[in-house]
PDB file of C-alpha atoms and ligand atoms in Angstrom:
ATOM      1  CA  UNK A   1     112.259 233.977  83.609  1.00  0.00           C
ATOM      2  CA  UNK A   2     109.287 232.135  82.580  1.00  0.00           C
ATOM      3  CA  UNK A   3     108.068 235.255  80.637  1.00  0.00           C
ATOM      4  CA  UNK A   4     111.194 235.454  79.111  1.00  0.00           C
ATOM      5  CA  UNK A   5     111.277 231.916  78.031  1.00  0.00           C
ATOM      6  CA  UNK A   6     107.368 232.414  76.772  1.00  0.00           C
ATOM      7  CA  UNK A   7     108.504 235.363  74.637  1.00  0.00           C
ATOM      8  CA  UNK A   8     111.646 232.970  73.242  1.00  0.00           C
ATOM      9  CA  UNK A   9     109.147 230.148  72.059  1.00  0.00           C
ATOM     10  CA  UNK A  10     106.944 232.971  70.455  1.00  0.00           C
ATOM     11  CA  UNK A  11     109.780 234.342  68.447  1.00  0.00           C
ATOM     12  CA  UNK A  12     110.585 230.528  67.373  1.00  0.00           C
ATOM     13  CA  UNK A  13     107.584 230.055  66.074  1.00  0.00           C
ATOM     14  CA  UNK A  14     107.860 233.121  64.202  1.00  0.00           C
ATOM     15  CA  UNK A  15     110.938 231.867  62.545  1.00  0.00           C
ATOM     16  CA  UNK A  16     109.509 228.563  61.541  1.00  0.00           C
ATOM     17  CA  UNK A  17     106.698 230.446  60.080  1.00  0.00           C
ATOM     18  CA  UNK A  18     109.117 232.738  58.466  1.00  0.00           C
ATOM     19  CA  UNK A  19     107.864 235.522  59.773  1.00  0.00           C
ATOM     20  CA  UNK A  20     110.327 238.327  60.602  1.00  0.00           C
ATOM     21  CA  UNK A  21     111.046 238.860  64.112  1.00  0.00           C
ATOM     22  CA  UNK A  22     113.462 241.786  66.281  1.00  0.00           C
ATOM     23  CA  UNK A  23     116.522 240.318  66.548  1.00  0.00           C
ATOM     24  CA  UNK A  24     117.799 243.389  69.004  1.00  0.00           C
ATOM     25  CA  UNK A  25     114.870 242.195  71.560  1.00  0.00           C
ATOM     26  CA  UNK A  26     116.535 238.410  71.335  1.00  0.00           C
ATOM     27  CA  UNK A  27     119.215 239.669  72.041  1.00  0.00           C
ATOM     28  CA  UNK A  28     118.994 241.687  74.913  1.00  0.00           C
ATOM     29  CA  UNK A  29     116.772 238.925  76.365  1.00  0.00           C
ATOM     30  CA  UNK A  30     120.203 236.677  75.633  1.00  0.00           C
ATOM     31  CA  UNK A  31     122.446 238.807  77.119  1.00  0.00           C
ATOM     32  CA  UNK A  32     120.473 239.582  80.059  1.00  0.00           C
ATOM     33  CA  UNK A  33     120.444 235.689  80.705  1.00  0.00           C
ATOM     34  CA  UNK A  34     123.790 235.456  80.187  1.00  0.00           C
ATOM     35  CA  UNK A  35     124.908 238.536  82.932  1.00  0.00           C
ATOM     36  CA  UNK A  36     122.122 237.895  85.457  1.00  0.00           C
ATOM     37  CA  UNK A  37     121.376 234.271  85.444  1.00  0.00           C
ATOM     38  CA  UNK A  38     124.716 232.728  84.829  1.00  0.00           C
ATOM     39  CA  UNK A  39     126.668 234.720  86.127  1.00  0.00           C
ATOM     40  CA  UNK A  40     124.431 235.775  89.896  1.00  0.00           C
ATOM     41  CA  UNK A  41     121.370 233.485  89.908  1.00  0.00           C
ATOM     42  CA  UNK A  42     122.670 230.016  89.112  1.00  0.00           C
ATOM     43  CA  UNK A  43     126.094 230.390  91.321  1.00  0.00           C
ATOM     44  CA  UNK A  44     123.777 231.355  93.809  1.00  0.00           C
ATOM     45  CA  UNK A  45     121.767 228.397  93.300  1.00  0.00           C
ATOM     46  CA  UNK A  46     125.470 226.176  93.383  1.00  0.00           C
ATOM     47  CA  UNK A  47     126.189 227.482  96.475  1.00  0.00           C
ATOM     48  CA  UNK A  48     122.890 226.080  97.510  1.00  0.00           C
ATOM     49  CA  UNK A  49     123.618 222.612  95.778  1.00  0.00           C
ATOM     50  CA  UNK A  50     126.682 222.158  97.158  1.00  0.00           C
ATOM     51  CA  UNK A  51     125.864 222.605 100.707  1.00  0.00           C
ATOM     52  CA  UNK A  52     122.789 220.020 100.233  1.00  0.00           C
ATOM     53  CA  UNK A  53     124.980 217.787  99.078  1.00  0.00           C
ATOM     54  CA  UNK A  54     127.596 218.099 101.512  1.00  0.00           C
ATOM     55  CA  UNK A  55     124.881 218.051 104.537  1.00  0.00           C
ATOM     56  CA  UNK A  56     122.113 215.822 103.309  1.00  0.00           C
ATOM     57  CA  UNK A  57     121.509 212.361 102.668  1.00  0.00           C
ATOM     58  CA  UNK A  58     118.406 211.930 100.445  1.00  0.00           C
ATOM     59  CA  UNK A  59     120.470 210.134  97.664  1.00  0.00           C
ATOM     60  CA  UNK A  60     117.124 210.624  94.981  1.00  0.00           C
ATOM     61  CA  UNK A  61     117.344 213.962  96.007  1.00  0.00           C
ATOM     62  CA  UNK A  62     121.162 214.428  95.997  1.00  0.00           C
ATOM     63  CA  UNK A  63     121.186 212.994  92.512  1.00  0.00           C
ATOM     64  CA  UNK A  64     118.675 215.727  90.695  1.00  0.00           C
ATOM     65  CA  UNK A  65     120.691 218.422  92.701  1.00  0.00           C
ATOM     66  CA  UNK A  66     123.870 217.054  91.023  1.00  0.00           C
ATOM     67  CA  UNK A  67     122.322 216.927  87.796  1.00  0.00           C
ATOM     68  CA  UNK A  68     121.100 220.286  88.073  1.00  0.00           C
ATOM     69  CA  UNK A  69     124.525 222.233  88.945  1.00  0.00           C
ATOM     70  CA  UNK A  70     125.961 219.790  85.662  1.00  0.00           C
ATOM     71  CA  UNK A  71     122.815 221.420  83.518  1.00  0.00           C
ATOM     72  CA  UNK A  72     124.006 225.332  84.742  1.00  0.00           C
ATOM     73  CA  UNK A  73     126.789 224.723  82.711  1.00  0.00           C
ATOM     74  CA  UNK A  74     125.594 223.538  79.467  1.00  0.00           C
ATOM     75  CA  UNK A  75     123.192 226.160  79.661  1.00  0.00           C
ATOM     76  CA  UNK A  76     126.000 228.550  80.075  1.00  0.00           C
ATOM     77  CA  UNK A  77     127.279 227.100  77.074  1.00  0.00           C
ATOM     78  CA  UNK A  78     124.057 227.489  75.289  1.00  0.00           C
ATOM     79  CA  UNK A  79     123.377 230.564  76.092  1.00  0.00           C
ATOM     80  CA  UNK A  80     126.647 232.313  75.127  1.00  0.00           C
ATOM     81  CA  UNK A  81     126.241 230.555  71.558  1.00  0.00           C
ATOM     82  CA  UNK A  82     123.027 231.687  70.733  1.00  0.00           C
ATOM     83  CA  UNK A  83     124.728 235.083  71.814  1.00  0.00           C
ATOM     84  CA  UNK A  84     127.192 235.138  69.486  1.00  0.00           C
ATOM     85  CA  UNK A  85     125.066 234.066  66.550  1.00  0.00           C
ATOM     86  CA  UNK A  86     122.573 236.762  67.325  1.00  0.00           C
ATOM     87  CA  UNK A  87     125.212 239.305  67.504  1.00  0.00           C
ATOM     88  CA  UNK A  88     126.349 237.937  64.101  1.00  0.00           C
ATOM     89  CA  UNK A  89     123.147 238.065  62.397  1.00  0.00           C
ATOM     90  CA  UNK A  90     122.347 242.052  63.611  1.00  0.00           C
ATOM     91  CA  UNK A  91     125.827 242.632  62.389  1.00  0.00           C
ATOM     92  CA  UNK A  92     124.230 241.034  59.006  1.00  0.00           C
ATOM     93  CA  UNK A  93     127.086 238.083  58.635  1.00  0.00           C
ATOM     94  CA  UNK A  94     125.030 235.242  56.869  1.00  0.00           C
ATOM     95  CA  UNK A  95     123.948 232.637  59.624  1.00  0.00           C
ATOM     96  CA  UNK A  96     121.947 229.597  58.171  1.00  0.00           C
ATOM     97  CA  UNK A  97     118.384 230.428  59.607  1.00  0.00           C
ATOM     98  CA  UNK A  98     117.749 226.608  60.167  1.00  0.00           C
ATOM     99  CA  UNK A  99     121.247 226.442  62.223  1.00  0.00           C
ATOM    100  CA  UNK A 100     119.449 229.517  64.364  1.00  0.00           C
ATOM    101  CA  UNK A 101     116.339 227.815  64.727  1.00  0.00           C
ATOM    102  CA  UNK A 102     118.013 224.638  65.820  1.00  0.00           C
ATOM    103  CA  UNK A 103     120.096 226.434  68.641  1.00  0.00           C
ATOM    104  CA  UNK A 104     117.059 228.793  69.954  1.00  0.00           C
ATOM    105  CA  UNK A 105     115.145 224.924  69.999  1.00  0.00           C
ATOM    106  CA  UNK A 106     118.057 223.603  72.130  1.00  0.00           C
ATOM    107  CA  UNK A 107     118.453 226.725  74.470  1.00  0.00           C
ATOM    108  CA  UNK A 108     114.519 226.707  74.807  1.00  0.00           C
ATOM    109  CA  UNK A 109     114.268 222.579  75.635  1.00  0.00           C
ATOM    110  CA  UNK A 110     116.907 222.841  78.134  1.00  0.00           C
ATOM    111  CA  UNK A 111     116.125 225.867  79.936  1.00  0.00           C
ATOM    112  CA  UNK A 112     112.618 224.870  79.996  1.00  0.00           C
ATOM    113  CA  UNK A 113     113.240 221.505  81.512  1.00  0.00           C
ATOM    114  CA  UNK A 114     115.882 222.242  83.429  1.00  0.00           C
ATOM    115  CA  UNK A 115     113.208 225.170  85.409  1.00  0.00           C
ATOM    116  CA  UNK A 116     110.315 222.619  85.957  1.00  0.00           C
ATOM    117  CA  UNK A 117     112.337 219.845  87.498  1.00  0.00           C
ATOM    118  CA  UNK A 118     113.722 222.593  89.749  1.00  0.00           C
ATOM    119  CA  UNK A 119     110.307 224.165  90.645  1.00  0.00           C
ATOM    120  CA  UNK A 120     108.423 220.580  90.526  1.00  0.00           C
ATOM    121  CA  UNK A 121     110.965 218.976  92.592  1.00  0.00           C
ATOM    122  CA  UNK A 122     114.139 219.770  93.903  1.00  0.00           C
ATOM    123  CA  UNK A 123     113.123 223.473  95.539  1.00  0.00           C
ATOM    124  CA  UNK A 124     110.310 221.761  97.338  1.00  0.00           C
ATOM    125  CA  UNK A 125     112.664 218.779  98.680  1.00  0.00           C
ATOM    126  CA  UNK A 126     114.691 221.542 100.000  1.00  0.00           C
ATOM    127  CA  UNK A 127     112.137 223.847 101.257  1.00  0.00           C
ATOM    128  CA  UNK A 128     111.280 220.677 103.123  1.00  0.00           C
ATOM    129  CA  UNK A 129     114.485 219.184 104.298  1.00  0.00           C
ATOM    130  CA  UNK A 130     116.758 222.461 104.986  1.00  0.00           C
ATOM    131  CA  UNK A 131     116.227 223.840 108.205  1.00  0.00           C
ATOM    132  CA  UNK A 132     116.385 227.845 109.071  1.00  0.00           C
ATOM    133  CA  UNK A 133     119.792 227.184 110.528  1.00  0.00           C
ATOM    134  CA  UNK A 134     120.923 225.702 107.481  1.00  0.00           C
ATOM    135  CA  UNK A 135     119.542 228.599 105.266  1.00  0.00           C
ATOM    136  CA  UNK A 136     121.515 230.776 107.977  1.00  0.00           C
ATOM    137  CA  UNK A 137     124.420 228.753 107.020  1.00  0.00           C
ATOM    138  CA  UNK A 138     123.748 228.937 103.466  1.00  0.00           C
ATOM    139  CA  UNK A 139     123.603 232.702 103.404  1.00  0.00           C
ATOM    140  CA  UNK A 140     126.663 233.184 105.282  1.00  0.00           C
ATOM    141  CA  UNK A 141     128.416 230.945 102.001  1.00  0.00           C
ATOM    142  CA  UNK A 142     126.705 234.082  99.125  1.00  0.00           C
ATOM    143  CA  UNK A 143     129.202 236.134  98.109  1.00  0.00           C
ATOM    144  CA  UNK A 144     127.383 239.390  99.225  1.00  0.00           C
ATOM    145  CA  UNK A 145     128.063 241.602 102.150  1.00  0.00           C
ATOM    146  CA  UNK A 146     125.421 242.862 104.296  1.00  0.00           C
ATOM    147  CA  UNK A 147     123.197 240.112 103.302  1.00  0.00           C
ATOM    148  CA  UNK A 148     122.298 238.062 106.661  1.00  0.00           C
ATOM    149  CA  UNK A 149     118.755 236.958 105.890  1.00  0.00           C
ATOM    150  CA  UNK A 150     116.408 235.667 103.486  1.00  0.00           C
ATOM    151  CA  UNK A 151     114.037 238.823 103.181  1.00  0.00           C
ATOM    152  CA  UNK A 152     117.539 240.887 102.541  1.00  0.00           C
ATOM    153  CA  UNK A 153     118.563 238.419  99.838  1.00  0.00           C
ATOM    154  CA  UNK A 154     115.373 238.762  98.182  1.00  0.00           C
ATOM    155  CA  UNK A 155     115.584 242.416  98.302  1.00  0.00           C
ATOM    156  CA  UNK A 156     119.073 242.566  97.134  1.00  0.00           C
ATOM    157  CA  UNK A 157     117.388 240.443  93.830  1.00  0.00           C
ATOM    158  CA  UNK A 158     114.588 242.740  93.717  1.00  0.00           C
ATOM    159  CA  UNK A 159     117.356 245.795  93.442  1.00  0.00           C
ATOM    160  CA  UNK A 160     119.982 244.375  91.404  1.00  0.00           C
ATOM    161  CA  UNK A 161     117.674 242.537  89.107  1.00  0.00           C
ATOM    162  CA  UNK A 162     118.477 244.886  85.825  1.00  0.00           C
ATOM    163  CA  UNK A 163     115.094 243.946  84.128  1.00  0.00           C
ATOM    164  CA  UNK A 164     112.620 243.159  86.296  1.00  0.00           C
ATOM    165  CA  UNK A 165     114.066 244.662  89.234  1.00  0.00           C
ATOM    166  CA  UNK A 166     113.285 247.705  90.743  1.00  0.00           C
ATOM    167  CA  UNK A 167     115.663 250.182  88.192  1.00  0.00           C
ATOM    168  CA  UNK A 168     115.438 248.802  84.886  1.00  0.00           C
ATOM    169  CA  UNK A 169     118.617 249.422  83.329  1.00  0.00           C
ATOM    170  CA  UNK A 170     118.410 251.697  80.475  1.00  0.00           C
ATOM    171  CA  UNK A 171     119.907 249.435  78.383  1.00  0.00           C
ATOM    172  CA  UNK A 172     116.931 247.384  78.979  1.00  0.00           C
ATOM    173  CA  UNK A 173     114.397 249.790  78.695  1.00  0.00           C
ATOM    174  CA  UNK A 174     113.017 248.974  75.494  1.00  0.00           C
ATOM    175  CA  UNK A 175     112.507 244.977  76.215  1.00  0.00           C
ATOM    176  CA  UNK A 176     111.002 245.553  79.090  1.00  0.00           C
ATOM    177  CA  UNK A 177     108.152 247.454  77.384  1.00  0.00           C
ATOM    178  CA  UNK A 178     108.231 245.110  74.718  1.00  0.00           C
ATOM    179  CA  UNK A 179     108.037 242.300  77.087  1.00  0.00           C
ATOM    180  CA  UNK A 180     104.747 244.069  78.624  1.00  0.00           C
ATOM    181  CA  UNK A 181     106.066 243.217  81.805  1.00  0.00           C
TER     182      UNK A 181
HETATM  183 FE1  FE2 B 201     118.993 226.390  88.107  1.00  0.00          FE
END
């Protein structure tokens, strides 16, 4: 994610510079956002939410969670525009390269923000406060069969992961080397 998100704020750059850059790569980066993280990661990370707020009490806590599960929305939102407007521009429709720029800047900000006050501070108040029972509990709530631990549910998002997983999906082929990753 984070490499992803370093790649996006090259490619900004690049447009403020007016440089050229691969719009294809953009979007493949978009759409793979779009599929994998809003669609299996940040549900995932709901389900999670939810139950914290339903079984814990830490109200400063509680509060970021809730603000977090309103932000996987907007960036839903976000996402799926930028989307569509690169899909417009490879299709060569005229899109106001300032109205681009301002969208990537938005996606970028949010995203951005939205993964450090995750990783700075509600994932450790959980790792802290959630007990192996209640990770039992929260498991049983994913909507995967066969999944009844953590190490399977971290192999399941090593396999399924269709760009940095295990089998890059052909369709992804060509970011992924692009990426370096
Ligand atoms: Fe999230």
């Amino acid at each position: 994610m984070t490499t992803l998100l370093k790649f996006l704020k090259a490619k900004l750059e690049d447009l403020r510079q007016d440089r050229s850059i691969r719009y294809d790569l953009i979007k493949d980066i978009v759409e793979y956002l779009h599929e994998y993280a809003d669609k299996h990661h940040h549900p995932c990370e709901d389900i999670i939410y939810s139950y914290y707020l339903e079984h814990r009490k830490d109200e400063k806590v509680a509060d970021g969670v809730h603000k977090l599960a309103e932000q996987h929305i907007k960036i839903s939102a976000l996402t799926e525009h930028l989307c569509d407007m690169t899909e417009m521009i490879l299709m060569d429709a005229v899109v106001p390269q300032q109205q681009y720029i301002d969208a990537l800047d938005e996606f970028l900000e949010i995203q951005t923000n939205h993964l450090n006050y995750e990783e700075d501070h509600i994932l450790p108040a959980l790792r802290e406060e959630l007990t192996d029972a209640d990770w039992q509990a929260i498991i049983a709530l994913l909507p995967y069969d066969g999944i009844d631990d953590v190490d399977s549910l971290k192999e399941l998002a090593r396999k399924s992961d269709p760009l940095f997983g295990d089998n890059v999906q052909e369709r992804y082929q060509s970011l992924r080397e692009n990426l370096g990753a």
